[in-house]
mmCIF file of C-alpha atoms and ligand atoms in Angstrom:
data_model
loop_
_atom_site.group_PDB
_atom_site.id
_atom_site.type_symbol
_atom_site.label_atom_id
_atom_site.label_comp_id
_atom_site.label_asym_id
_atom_site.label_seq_id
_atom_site.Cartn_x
_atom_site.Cartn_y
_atom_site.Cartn_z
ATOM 1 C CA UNK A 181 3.011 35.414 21.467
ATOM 2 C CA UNK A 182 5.378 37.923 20.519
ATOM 3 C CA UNK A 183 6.950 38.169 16.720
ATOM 4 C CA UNK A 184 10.338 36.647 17.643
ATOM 5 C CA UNK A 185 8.127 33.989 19.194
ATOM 6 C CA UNK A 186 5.984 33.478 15.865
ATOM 7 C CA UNK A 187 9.017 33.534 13.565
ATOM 8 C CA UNK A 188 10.779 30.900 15.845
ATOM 9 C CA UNK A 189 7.938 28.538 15.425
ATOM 10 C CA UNK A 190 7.816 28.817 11.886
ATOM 11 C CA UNK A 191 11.663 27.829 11.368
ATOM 12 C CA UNK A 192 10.781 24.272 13.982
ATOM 13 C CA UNK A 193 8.127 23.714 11.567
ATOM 14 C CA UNK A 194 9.897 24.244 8.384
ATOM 15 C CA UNK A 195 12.905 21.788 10.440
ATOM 16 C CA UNK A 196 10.190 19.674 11.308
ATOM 17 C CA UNK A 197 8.710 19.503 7.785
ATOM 18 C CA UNK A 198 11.350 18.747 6.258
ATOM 19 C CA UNK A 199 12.475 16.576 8.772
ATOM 20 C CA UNK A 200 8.960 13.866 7.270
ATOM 21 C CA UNK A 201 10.203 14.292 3.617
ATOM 22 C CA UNK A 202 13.963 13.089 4.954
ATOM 23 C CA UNK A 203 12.086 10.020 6.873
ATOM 24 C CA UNK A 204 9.778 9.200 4.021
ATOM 25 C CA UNK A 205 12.526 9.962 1.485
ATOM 26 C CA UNK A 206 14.345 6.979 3.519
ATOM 27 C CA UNK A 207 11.638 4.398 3.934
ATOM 28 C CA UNK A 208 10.739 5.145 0.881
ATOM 29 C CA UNK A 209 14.314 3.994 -0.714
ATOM 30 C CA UNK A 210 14.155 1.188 1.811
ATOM 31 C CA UNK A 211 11.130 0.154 0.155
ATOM 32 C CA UNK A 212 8.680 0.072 3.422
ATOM 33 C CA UNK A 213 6.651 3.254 0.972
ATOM 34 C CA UNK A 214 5.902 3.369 -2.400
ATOM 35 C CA UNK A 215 3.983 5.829 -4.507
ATOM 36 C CA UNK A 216 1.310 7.830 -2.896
ATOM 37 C CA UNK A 217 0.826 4.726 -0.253
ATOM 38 C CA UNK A 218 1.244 5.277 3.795
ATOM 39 C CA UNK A 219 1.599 8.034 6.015
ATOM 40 C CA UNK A 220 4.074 9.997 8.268
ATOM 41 C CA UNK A 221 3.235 12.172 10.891
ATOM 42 C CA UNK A 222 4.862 14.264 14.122
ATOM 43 C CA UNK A 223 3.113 15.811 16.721
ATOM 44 C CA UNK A 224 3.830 19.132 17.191
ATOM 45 C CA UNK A 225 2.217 20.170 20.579
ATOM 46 C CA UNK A 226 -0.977 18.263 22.601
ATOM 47 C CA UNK A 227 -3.331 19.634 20.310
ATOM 48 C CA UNK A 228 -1.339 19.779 16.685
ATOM 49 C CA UNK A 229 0.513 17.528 14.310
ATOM 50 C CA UNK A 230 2.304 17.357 11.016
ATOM 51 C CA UNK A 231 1.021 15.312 8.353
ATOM 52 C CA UNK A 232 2.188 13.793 4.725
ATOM 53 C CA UNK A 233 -0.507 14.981 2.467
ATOM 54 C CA UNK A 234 -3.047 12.955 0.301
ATOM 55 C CA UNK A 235 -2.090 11.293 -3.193
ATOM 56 C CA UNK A 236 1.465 12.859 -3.968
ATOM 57 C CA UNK A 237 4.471 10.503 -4.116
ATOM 58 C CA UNK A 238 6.701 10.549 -1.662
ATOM 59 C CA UNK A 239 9.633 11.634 -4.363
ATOM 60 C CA UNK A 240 7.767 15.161 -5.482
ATOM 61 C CA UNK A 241 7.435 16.122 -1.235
ATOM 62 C CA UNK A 242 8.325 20.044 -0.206
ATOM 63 C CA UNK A 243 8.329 21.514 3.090
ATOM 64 C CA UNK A 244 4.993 23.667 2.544
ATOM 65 C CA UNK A 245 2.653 20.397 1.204
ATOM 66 C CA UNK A 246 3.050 18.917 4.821
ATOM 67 C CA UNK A 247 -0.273 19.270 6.407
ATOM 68 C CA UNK A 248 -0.498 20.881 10.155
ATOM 69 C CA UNK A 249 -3.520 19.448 11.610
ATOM 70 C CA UNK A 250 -5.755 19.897 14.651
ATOM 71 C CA UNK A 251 -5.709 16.755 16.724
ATOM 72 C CA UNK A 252 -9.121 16.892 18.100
ATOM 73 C CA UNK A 253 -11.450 18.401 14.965
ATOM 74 C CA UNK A 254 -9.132 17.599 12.305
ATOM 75 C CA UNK A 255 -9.260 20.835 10.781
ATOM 76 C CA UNK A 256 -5.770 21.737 9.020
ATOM 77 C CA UNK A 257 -4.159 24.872 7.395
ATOM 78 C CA UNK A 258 -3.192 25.510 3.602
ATOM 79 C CA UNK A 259 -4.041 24.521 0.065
ATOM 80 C CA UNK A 260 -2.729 20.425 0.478
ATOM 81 C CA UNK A 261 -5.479 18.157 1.743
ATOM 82 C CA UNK A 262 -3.956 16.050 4.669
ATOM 83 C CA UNK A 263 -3.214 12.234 4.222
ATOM 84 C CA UNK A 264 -6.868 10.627 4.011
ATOM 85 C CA UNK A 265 -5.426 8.254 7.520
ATOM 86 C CA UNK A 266 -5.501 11.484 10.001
ATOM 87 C CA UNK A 267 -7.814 10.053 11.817
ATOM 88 C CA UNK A 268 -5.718 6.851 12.979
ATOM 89 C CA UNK A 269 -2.768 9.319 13.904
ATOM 90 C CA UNK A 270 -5.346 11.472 15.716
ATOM 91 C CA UNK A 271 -6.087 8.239 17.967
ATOM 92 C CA UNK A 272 -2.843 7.022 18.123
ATOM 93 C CA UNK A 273 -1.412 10.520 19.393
ATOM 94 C CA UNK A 274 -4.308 10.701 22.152
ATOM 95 C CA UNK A 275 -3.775 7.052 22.847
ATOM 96 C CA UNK A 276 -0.222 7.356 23.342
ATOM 97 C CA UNK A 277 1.262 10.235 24.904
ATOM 98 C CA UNK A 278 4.979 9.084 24.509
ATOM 99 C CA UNK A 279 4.313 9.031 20.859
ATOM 100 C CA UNK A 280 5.953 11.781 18.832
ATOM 101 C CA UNK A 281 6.427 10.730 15.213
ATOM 102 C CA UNK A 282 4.021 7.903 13.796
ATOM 103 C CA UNK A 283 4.568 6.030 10.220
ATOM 104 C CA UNK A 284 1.952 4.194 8.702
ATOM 105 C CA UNK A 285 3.056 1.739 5.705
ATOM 106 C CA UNK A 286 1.541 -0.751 3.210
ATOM 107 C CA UNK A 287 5.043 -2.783 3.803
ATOM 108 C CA UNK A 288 4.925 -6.208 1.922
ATOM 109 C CA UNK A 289 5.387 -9.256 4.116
ATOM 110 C CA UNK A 290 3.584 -7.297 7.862
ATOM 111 C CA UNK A 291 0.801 -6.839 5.434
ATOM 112 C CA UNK A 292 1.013 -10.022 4.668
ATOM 113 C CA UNK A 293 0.934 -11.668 7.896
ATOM 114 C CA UNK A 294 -2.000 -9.073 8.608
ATOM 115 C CA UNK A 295 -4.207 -11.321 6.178
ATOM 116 C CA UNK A 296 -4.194 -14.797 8.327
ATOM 117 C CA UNK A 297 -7.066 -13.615 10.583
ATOM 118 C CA UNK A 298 -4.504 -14.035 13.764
ATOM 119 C CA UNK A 299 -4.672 -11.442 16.987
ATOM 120 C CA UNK A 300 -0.978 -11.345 17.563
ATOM 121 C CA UNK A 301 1.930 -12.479 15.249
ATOM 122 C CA UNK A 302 4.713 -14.231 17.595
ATOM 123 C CA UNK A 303 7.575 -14.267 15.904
ATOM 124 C CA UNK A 304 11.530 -12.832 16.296
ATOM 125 C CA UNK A 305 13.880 -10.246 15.026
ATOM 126 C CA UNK A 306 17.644 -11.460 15.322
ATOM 127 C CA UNK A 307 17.522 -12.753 18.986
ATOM 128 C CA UNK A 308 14.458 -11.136 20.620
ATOM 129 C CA UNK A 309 11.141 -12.438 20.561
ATOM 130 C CA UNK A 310 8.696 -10.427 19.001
ATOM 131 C CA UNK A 311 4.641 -9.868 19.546
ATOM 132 C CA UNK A 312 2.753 -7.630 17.269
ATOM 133 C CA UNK A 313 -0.357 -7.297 17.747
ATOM 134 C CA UNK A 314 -2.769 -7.114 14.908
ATOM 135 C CA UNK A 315 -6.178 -4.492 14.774
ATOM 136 C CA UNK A 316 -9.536 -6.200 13.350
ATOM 137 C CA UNK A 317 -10.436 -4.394 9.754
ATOM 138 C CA UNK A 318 -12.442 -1.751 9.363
ATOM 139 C CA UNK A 319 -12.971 -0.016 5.877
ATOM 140 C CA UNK A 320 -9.333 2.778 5.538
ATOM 141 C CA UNK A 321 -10.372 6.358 6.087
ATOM 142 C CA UNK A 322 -13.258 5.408 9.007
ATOM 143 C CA UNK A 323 -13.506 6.392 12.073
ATOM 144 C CA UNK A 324 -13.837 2.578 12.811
ATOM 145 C CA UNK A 325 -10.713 2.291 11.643
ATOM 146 C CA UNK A 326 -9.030 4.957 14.172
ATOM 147 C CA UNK A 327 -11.419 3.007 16.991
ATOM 148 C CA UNK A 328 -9.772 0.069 16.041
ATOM 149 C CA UNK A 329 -6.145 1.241 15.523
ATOM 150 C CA UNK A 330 -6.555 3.219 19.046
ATOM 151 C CA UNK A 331 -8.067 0.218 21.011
ATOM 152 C CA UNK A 332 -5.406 -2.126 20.294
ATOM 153 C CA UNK A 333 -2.660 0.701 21.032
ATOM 154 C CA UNK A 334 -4.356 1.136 23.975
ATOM 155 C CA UNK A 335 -4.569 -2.764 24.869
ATOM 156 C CA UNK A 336 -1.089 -3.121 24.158
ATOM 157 C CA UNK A 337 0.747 -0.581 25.629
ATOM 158 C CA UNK A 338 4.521 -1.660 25.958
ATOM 159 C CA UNK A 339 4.355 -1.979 21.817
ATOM 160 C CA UNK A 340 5.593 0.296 19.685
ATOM 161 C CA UNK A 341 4.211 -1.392 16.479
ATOM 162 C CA UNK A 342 0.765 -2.415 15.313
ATOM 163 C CA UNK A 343 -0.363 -4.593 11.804
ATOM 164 C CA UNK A 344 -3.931 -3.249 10.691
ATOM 165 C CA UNK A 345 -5.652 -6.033 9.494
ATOM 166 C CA UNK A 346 -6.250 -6.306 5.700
ATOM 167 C CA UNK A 347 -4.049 -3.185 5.044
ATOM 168 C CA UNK A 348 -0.609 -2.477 6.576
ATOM 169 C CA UNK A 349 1.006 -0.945 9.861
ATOM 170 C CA UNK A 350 1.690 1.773 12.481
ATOM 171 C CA UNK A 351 4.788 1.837 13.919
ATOM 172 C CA UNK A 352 4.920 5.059 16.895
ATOM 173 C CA UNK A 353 7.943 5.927 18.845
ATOM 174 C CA UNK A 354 9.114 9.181 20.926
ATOM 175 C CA UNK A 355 11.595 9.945 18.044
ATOM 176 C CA UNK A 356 11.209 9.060 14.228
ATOM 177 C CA UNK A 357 14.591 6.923 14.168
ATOM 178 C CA UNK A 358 11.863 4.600 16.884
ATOM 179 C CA UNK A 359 9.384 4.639 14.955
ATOM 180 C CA UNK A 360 11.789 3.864 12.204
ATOM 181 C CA UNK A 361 13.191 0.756 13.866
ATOM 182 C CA UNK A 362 9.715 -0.187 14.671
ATOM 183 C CA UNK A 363 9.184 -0.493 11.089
ATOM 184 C CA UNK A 364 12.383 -2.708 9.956
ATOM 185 C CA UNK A 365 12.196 -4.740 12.678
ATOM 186 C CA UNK A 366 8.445 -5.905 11.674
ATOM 187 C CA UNK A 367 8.846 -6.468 8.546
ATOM 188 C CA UNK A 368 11.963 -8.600 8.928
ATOM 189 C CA UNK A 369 9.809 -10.315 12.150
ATOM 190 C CA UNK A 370 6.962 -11.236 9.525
ATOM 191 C CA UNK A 371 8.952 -12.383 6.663
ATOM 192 C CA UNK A 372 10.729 -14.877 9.383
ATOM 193 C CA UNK A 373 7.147 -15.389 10.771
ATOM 194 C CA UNK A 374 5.843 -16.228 6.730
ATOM 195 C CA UNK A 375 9.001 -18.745 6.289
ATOM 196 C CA UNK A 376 8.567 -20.730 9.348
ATOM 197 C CA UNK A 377 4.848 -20.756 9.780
ATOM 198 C CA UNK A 378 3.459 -20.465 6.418
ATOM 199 C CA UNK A 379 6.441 -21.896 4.625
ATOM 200 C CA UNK A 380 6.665 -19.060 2.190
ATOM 201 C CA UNK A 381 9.706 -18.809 0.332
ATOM 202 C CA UNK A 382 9.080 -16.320 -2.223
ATOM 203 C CA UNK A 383 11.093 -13.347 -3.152
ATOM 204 C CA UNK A 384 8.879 -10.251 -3.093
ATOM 205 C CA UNK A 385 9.194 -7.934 -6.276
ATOM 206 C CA UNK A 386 8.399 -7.837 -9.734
ATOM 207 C CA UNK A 387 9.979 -9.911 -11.983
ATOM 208 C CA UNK A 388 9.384 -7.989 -15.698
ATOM 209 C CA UNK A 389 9.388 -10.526 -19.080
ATOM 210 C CA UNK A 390 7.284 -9.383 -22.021
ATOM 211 C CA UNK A 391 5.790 -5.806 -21.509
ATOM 212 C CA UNK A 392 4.353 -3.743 -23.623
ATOM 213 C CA UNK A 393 2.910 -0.121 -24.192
ATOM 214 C CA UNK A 394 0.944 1.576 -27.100
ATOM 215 C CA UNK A 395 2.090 4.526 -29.651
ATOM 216 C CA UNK A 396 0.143 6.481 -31.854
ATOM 217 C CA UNK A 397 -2.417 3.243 -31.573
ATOM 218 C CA UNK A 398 0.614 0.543 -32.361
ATOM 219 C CA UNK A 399 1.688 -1.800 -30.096
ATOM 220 C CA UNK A 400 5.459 -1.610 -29.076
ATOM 221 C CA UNK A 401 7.097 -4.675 -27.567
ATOM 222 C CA UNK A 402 9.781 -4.505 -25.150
ATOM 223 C CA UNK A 403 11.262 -7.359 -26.043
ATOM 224 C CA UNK A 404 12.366 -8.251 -29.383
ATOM 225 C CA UNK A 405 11.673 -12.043 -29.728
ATOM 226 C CA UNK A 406 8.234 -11.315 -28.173
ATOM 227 C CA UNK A 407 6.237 -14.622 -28.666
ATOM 228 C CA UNK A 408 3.480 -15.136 -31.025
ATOM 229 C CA UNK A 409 1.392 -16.183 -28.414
ATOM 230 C CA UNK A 410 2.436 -13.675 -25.573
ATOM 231 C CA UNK A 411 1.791 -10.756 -28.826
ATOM 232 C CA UNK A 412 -1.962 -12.506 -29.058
ATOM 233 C CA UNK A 413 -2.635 -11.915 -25.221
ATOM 234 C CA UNK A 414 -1.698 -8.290 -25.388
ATOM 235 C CA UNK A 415 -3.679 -7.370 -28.611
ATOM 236 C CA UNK A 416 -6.493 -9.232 -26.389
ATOM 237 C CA UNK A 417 -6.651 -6.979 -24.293
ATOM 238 C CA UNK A 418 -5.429 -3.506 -26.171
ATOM 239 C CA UNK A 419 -8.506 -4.501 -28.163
ATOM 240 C CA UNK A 420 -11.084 -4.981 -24.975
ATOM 241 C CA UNK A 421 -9.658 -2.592 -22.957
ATOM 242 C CA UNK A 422 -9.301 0.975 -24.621
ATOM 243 C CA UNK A 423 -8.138 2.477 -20.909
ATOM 244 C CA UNK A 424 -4.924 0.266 -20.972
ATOM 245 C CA UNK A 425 -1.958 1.628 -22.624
ATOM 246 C CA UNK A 426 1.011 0.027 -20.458
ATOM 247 C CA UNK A 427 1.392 -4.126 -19.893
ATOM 248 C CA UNK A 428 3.664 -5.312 -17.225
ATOM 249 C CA UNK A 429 4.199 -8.750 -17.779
ATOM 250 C CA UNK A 430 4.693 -9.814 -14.315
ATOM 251 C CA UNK A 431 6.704 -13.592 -13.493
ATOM 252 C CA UNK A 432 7.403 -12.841 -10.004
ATOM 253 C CA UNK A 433 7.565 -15.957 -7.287
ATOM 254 C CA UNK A 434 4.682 -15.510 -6.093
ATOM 255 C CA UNK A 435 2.432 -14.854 -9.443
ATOM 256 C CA UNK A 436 4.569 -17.609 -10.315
ATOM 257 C CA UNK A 437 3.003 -20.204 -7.938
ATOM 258 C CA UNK A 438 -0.794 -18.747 -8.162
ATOM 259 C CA UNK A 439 -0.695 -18.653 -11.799
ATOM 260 C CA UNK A 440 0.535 -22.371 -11.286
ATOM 261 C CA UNK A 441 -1.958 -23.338 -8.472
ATOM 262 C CA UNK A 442 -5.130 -21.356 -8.341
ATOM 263 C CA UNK A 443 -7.887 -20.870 -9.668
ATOM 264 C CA UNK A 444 -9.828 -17.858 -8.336
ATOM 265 C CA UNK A 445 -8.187 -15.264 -6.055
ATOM 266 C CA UNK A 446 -10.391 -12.654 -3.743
ATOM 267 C CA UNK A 447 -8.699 -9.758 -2.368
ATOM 268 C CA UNK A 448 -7.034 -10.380 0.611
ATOM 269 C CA UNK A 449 -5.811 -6.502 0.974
ATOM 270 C CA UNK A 450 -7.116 -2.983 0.897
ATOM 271 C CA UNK A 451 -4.800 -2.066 -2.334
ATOM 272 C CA UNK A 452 -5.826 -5.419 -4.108
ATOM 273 C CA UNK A 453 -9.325 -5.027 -3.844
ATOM 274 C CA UNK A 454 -8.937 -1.045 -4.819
ATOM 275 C CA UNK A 455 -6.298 -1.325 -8.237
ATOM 276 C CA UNK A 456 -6.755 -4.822 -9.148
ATOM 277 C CA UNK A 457 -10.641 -5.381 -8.777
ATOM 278 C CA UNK A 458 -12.838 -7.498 -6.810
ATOM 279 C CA UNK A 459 -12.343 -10.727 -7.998
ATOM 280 C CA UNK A 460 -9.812 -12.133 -10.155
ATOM 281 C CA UNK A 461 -10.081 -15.543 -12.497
ATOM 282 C CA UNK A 462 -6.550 -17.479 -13.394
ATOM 283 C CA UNK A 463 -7.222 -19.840 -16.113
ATOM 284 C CA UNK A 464 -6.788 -23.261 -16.646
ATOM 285 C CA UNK A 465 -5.690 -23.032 -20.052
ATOM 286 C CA UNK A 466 -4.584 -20.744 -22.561
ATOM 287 C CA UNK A 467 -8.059 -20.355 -24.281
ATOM 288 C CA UNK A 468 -9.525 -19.286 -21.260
ATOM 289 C CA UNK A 469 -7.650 -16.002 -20.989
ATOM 290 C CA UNK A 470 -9.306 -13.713 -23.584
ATOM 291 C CA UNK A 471 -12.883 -14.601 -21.293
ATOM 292 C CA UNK A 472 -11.473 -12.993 -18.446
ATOM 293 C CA UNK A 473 -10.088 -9.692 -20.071
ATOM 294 C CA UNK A 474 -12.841 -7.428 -18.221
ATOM 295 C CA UNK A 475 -13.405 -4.168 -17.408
ATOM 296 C CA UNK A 476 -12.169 -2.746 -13.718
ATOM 297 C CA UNK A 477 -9.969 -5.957 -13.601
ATOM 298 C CA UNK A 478 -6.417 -4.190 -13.976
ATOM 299 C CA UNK A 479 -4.793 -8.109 -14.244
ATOM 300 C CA UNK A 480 -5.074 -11.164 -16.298
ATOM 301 C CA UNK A 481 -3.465 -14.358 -15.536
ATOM 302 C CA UNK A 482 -1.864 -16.613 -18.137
ATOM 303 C CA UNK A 483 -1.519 -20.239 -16.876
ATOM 304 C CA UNK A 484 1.334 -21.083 -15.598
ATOM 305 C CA UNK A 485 3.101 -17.834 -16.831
ATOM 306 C CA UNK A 486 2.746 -15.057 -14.713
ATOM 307 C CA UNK A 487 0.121 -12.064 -15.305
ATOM 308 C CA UNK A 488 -0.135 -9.251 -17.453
ATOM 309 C CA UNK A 489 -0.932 -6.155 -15.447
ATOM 310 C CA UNK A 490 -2.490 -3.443 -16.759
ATOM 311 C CA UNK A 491 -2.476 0.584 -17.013
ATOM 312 C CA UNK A 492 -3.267 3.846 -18.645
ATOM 313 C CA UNK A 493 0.353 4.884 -17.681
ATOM 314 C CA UNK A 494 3.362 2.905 -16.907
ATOM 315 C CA UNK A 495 3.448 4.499 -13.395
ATOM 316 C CA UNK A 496 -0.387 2.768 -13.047
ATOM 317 C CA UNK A 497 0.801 -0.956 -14.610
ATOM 318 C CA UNK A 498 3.787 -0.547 -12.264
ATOM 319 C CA UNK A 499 1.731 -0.052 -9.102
ATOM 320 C CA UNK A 500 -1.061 -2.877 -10.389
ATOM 321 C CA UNK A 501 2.375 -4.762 -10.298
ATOM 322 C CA UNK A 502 3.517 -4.576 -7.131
ATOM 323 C CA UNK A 503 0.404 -4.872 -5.511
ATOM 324 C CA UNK A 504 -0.424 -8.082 -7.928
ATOM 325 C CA UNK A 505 2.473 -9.556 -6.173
ATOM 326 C CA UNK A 506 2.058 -8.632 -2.533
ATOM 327 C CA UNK A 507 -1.925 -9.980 -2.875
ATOM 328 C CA UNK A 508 -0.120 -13.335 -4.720
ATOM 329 C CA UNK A 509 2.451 -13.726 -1.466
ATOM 330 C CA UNK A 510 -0.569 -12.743 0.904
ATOM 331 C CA UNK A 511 -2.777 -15.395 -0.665
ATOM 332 C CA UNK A 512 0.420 -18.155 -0.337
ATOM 333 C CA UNK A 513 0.406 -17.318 3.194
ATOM 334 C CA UNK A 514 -3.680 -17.732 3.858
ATOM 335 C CA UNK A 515 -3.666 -20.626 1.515
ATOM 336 C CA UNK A 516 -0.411 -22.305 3.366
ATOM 337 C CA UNK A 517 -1.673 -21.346 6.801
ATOM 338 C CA UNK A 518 -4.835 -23.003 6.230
ATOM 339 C CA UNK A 519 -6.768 -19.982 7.112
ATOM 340 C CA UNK A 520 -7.098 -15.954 6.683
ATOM 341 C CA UNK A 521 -9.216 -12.964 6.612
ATOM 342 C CA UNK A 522 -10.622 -12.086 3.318
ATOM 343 C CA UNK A 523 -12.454 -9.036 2.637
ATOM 344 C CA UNK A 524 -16.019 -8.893 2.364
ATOM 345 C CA UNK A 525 -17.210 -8.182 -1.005
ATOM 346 C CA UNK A 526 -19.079 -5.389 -0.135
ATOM 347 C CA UNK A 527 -16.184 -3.806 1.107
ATOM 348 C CA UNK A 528 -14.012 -4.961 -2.237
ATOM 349 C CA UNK A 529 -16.547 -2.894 -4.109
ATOM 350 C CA UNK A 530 -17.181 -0.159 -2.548
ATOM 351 C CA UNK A 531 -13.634 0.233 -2.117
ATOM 352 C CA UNK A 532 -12.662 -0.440 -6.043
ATOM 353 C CA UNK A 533 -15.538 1.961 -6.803
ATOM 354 C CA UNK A 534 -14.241 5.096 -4.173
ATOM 355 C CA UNK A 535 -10.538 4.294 -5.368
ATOM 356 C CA UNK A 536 -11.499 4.818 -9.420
ATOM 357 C CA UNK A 537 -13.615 7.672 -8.834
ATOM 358 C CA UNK A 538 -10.863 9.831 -6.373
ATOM 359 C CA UNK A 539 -8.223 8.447 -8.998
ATOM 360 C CA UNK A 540 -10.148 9.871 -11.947
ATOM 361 C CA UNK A 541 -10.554 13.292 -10.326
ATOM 362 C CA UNK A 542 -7.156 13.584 -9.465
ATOM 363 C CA UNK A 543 -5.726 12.852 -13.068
ATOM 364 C CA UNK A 544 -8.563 15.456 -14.139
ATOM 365 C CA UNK A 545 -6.580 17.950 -11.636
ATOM 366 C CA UNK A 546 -3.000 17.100 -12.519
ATOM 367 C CA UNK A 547 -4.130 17.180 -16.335
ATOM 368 C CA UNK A 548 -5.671 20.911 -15.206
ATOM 369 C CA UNK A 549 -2.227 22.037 -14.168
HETATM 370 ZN ZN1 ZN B 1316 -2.963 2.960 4.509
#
């Protein structure tokens, strides 16, 4: 390869770089990524491809932190450490050679619909009928993961759109606006699939009533008229949990009904069972609460009045908050359907227990810098 030749590559891969941030930028204001969560990636030639790197949010992206990868020994250029998913792009590029841009997502209601222990989810987007098939669990970041990701791609070949089980989807095209569409269309496709078949009729988000956060050790209310009773629960747990320094009172529909309904929930998701803990307890009255104020359990339930997520920053209570209400919709849907996959609880733990040790070293690095 002659200079010209090498300088003309590097300008396709800055294009090409930038090109991810754009479509992440956009499913990210679309909602379908939040955070650090997901993955985008384009192939670059039979043997390379372009990754979103590991743990930065999608808003803080620059050309030089994408990740070029090798394909078959996953060995990868630079100082950023590629998304911790390579592996299931890996197998979907070699898979499927028409596939040029791949997006993985954590998006709400196909993640959803991945919980009810199904194959395929039949279901429609405006007037077409829709299949999408779903790939059996494996722990994220295996290599029985990519197995599984790459033998359903390879069983269904005239889809452009998987649901892993227990964790969230791949959508592959020969262009990113495909892949793109792949993405929209499923998540519309399982919310109609939720409303019909599991009569869910929730809307997804977080509904905010009486947060708090701490200063200079003092607890600051966010809203004025703050009830006694609500400013008892927080104190509860500022005083047993000397990590937490944001609540998010959460009332969204779905916390709504499981705070209402339940009494026990067990992660049904990937992200549940990493921020939220391993098992979760929703009392039946209000003297119950302060018992289940524990340690690793980022959420307490107050009956019949949401749930109080908790974290060291508000960024952290935020996340537990969104992902407290995609487990509470995923749980309607199992508990409506009549059936679901639940995680094992060896998996729950090991995966809470990988999640807070990475998380601690990273806030150990950013507090370096
Ligand atoms: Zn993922």
């Amino acid at each position: 390869m002659d200079r010209s030749e090498d300088k003309m590559s590097e300008i396709q891969y800055l294009q090409e770089r930038q090109h991810i941030i754009d479509v992440s930028r956009y499913l990210h204001e679309i909602g379908l990524l939040v955070r650090t969560w997901g993955n985008i990636s384009s192939r670059v030639d039979d043997d390379h491809f372009l990754i979103t790197p590991s743990g930065i949010m999608y808003e803080d992206l620059t050309p030089e932190m994408i990740v070029l990868v090798n394909r078959h020994d996953f060995s990868y250029e630079g100082d950023f450490k590629p998304s911790s998913e390579l592996m299931v792009h890996a197998a979907a590029y070699k898979v499927r050679k028409d596939a040029e841009f791949i997006v993985h997502t954590h998006q709400v209601f196909a993640s959803c619909a991945g919980t009810l222990g199904m194959k395929k989810i039949f279901s429609y987007f405006e007037d077409d009928d829709v299949t999408i098939p779903v790939a059996p669990y494996a722990l994220p970041g295996t290599r029985q993961l990519a197995d599984s990701v790459a033998r359903t791609l390879k069983k269904y070949k005239d889809v452009n759109g998987i649901i892993m089980s227990n964790h969230g989807t791949l959508c592959l095209g020969s262009t990113s606006k495909e892949a793109i569409y792949e993405a929209v269309m499923m998540e519309t496709a399982c919310n109609n699939f939720l409303t019909d078949v599991c009569k869910m009729d929730v809307t997804q988000g977080v509904e905010e009533m009486f947060s708090s956060h701490l200063e200079n050790g003092e607890i600051i209310y966010n809203v004025k008229d703050t009830p006694e009773r609500v400013k008892t629960i927080h104190k509860q747990i500022y005083g047993k949990r000397p990590d937490v320094k944001f609540i998010i009172h959460n009332k969204s529909d779905a916390i709504m009904t499981v705070s209402r309904r339940a009494n026990h929930m067990r992660p049904l998701l990937d992200d549940f069972a990493q921020l939220i803990g391993t098992s979760v307890k929703i009392p039946s009255n209000e003297g119950e609460i302060y018992n289940n104020i524990r340690k690793n359990v980022n959420v307490v339930f107050a009956p019949n009045d949401g749930a109080y997520c908790m974290g060291g920053s508000l960024e952290d209570a935020e996340a537990v908050a969104m992902v407290l209400d995609k487990g509470c919709i995923a749980y309607m849907s199992v508990m409506r359907n009549g059936e679901g996959h639940y995680l094992s609880m060896f998996d729950c733990i090991k995966m809470n227990r990988n999640y807070r040790k990475n998380y601690s070293k990273l806030a150990d690095t950013v507090r370096e810098n």
